[in-house]
Coordinates of C-alpha atoms in Angstrom, one line a residue:
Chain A
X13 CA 47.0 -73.4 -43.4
X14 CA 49.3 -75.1 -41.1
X15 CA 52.9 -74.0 -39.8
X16 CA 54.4 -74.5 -43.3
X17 CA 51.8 -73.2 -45.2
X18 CA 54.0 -70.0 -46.3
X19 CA 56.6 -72.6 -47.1
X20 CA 54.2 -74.9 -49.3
X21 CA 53.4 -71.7 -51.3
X22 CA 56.8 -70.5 -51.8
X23 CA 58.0 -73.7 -52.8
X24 CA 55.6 -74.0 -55.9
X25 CA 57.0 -71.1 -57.0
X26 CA 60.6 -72.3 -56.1
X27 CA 59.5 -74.8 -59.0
X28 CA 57.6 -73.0 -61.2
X29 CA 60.2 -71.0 -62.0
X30 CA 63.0 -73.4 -62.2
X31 CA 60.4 -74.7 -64.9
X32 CA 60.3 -71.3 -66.6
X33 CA 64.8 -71.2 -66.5
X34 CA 64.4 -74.7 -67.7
X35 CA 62.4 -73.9 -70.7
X36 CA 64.4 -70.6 -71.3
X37 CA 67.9 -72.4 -71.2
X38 CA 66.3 -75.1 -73.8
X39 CA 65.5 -72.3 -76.2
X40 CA 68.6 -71.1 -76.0
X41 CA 70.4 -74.2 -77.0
X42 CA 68.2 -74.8 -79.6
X43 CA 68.0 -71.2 -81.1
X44 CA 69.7 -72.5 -84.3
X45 CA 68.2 -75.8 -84.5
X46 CA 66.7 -76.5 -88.0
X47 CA 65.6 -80.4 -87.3
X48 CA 63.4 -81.4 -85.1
X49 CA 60.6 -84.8 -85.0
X50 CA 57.7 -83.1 -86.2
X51 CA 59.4 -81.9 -89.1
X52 CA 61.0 -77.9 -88.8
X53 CA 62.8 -75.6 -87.1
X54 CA 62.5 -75.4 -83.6
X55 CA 59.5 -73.6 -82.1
X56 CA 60.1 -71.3 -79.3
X57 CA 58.7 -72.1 -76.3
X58 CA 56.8 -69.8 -73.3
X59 CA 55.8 -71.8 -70.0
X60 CA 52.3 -71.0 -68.9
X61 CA 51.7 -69.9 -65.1
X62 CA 48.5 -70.6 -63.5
X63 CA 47.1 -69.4 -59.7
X64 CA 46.6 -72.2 -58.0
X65 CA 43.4 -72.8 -55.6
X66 CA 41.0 -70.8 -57.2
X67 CA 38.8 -68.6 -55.9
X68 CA 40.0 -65.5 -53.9
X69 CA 42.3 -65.2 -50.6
X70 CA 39.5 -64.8 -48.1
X71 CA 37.6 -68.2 -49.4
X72 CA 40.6 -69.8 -49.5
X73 CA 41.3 -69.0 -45.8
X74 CA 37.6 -69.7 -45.3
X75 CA 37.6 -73.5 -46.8
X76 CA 40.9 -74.1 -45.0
X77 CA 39.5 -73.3 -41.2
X78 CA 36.1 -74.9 -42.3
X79 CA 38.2 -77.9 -43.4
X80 CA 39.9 -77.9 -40.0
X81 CA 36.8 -77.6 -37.8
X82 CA 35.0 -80.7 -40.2
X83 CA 37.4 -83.3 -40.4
X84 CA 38.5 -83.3 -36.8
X85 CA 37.5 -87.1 -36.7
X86 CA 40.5 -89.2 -35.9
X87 CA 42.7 -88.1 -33.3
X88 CA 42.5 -84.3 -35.3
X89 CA 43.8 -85.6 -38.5
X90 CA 42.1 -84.9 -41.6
X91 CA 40.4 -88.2 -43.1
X92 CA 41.3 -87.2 -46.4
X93 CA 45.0 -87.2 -45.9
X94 CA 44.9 -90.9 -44.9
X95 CA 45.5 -93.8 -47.4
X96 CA 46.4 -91.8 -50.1
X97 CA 49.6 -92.3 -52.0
X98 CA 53.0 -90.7 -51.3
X99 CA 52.8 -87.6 -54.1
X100 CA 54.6 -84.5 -54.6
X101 CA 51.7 -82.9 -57.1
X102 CA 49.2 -81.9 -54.3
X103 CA 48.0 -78.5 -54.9
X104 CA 48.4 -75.1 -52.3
X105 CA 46.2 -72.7 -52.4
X106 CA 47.8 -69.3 -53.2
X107 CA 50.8 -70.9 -54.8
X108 CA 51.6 -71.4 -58.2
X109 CA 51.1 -74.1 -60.8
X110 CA 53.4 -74.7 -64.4
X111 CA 49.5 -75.4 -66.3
X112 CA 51.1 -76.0 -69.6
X113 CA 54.6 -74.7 -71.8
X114 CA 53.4 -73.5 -75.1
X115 CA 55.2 -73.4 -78.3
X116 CA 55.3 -70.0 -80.2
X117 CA 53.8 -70.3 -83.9
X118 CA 55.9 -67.3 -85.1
X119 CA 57.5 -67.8 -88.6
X120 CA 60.8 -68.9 -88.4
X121 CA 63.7 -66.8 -89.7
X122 CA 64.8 -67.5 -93.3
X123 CA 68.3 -67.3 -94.2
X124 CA 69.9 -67.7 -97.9
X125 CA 72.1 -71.1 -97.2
X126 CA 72.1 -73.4 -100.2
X127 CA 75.1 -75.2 -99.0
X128 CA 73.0 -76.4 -95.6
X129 CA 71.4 -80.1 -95.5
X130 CA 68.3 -78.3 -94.6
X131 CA 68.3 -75.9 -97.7
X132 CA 65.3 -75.7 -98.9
X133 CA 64.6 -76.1 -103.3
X134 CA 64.9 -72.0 -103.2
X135 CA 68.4 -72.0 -101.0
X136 CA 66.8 -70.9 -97.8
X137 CA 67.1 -72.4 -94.6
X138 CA 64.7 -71.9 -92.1
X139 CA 65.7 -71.2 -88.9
X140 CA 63.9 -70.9 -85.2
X141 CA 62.8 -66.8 -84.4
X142 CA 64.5 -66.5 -80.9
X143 CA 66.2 -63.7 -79.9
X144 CA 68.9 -64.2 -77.4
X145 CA 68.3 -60.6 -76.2
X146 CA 64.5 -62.0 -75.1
X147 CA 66.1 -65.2 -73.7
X148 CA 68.4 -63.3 -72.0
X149 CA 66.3 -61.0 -70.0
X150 CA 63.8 -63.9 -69.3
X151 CA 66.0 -65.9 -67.5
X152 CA 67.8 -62.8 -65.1
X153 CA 63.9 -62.8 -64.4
X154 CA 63.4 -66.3 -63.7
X155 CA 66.7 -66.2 -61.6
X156 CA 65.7 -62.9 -60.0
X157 CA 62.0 -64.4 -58.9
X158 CA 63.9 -67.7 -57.4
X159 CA 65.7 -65.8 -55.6
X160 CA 63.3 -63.4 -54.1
X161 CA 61.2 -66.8 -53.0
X162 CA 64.3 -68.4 -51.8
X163 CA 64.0 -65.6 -49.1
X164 CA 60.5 -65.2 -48.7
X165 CA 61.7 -69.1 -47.1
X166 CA 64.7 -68.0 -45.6
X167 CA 62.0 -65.0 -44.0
X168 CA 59.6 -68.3 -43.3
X169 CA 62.1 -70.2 -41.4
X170 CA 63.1 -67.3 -39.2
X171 CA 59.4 -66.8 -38.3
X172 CA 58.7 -70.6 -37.2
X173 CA 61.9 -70.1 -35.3
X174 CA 60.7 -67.2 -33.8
X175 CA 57.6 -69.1 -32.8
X176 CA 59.8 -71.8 -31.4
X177 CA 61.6 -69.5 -29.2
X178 CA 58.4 -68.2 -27.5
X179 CA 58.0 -72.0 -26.0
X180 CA 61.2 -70.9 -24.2
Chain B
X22 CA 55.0 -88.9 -10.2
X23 CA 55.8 -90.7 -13.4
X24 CA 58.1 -89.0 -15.6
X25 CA 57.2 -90.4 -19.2
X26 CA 53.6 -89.0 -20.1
X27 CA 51.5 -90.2 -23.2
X28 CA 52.5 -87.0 -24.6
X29 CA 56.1 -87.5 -23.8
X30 CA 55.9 -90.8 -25.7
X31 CA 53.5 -89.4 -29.0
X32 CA 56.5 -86.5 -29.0
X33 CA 59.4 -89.2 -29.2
X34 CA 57.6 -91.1 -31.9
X35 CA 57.1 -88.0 -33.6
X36 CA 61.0 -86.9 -33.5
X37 CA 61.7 -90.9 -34.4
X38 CA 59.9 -89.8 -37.6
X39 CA 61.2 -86.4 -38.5
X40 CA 65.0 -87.5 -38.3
X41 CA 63.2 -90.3 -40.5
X42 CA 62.6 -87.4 -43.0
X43 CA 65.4 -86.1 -42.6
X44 CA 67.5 -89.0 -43.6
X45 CA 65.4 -89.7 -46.2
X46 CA 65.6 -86.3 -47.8
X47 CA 69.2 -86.1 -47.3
X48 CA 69.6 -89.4 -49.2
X49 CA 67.6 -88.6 -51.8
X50 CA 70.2 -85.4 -52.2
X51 CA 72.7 -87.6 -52.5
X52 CA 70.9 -89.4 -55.5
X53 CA 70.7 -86.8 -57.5
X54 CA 73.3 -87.8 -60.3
X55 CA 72.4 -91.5 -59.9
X56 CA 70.2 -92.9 -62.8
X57 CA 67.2 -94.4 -62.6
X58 CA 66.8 -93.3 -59.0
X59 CA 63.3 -92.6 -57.5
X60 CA 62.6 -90.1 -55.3
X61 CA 61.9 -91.7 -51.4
X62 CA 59.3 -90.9 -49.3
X63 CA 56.5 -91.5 -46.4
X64 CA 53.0 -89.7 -45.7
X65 CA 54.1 -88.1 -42.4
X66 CA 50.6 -87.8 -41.1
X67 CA 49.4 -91.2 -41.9
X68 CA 52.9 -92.4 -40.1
X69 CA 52.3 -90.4 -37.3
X70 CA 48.5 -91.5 -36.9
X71 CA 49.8 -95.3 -37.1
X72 CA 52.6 -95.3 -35.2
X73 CA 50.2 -93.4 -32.3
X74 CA 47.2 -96.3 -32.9
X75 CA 49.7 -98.8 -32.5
X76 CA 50.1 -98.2 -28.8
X77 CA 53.0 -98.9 -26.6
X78 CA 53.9 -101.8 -28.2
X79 CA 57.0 -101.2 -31.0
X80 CA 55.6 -100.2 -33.6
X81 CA 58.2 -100.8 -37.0
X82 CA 59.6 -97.7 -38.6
X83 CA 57.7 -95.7 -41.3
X84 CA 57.9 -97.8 -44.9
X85 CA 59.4 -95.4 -47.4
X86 CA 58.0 -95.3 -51.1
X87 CA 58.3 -93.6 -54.4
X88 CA 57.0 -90.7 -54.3
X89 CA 54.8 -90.0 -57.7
X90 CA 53.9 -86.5 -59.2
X91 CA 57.9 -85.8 -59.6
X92 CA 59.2 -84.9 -63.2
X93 CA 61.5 -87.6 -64.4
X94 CA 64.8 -86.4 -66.0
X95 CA 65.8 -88.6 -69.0
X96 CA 68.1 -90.9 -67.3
X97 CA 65.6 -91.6 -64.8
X98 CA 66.1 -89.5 -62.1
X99 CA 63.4 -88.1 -60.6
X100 CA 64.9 -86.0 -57.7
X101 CA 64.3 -82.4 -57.5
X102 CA 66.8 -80.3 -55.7
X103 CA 64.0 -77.5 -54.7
X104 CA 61.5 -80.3 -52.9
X105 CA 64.2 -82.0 -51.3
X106 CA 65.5 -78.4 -49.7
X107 CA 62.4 -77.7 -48.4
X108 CA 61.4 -80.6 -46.7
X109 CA 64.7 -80.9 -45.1
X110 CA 64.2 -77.3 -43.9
X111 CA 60.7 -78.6 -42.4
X112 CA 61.8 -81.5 -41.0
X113 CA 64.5 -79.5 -38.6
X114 CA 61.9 -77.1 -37.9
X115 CA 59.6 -79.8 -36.7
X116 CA 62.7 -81.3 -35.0
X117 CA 63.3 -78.4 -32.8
X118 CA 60.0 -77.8 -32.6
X119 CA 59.3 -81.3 -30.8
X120 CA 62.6 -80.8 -28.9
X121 CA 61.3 -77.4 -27.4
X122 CA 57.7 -79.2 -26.6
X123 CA 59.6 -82.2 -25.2
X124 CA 62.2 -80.0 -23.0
X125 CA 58.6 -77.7 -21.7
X126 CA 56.6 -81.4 -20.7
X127 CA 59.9 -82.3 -18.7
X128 CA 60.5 -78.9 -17.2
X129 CA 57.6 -79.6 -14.6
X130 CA 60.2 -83.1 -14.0
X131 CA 63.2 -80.9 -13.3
X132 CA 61.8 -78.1 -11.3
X133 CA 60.7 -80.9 -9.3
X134 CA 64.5 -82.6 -9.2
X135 CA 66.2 -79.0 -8.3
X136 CA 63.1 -78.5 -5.4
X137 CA 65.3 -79.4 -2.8
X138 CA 68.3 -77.6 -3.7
X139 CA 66.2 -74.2 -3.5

């Protein structure tokens, strides 16, 4: 872990879970959509949050300073850093990862409708299961959880600072 | 007694670079809306390792490129408002943090200017 390590961790989730708004805000909009390209009403959809790094915190720690002490080749930069590609999608361990957003296979809601282009031969329409209630109380928790890492950086930045002031 | 040290130098580079970032994140902010626009960037530790190889001699600034792995939004854009926060934060935390180890390698310099004055 370097100096920004903290930060690198918090800002995964700073995206995950503008991900997870993302997907709650297009649910939302779409809660009464009867049409869409495969055929159907809209499917719900839940975003899929995944650990990233694998393994526990202390062989994380452990790989990390063995990393360190290994690659100290070239002016104590790590080999593997160099010649790569600029890329944003590098993983950190103990962060968080969007693996996947999933649609929900519930049965939609059917509604008597005849007069709708969607009617079905019976005069029912189907129309996507999503509860605004649900939606609602998803994203306050999406919001909530930015939040709480915006300050876990906010807390970051005044610790680095802290550290800086020692050099004083 | 000289007064520019090879870490003096390595720590200039390294805050020619970081204001680098900096610009660069601040003008891919200000991007955001326009379409088609790809993120900018630079691997700061392959910079840095270059730019020290290179010796004295001026070495030319860090290349900037597009930055892959971002989610493209359908006009384009592929800026994301949370990565290019963060690394601004970083890059004027490793701003100050090369000003504070610059100022401590020439406090030896200015003790030895105010000597006489003592």
């Amino acid at each position: 872990m370097n100096l920004f390590g903290v930060m690198d961790v918090s800002a995964s989730a700073l995206q995950a879970e503008r991900v997870r708004a993302e997907v709650v805000a297009s649910n939302m909009a779409n809660a009464e959509t009867t049409r869409t390209a495969d055929g159907g009403p809209y499917q719900r959809h839940h975003v899929v949050f995944e650990a990233e790094g694998g393994g526990s915190f202390q062989q994380t720690m452990a790989n990390q300073l063995g990393g360190v002490g290994a690659s100290s080749g070239l002016n104590g930069f790590s080999g593997g850093l160099l010649g790569s590609g600029v890329t944003a999608a590098q993983t950190v361990p103990g962060g968080v990862a969007v693996t996947g957003v999933i649609s929900d296979a519930s049965a939609p809601l059917r509604r008597y409708d005849p007069q709708h282009p969607d009617a079905g031969p019976d005069g029912f329409v189907d129309y996507p299961d999503i509860n605004p209630l649900t939606e609602m109380v998803d994203l306050m928790g999406a919001t909530r959880s930015y939040g709480m890492n915006a300050s876990a950086v906010q807390a970051e930045k005044n610790m680095v600072g802290s550290s800086l002031d020692l050099l004083k | 007694m000289q007064v520019a040290t090879p870490l003096s130098d390595a720590l200039g580079r390294y805050l020619d670079l970081t204001s680098e970032q900096m610009k660069l994140a601040a003008s891919n902010m200000a991007n955001v809306d326009t379409p088609g626009f790809k993120t900018q960037g630079f691997d700061f530790e392959q910079e840095f390792a270059r730019q020290l190889q290179g010796g004295a001699d001026a070495v030319d600034l860090a290349q900037a490129q597009e930055v892959d792995g971002l989610v493209a939004r359908p006009d384009g854009n592929n800026v994301s408002m949370d990565r290019e926060g963060m690394q601004l934060a970083k890059s004027q935390l490793q701003f100050r943090m090369g000003v504070e180890l610059l100022k401590h390698e020439f406090s030896s310099v200015m003790s030895a200017i105010h000597a006489e004055a003592k």
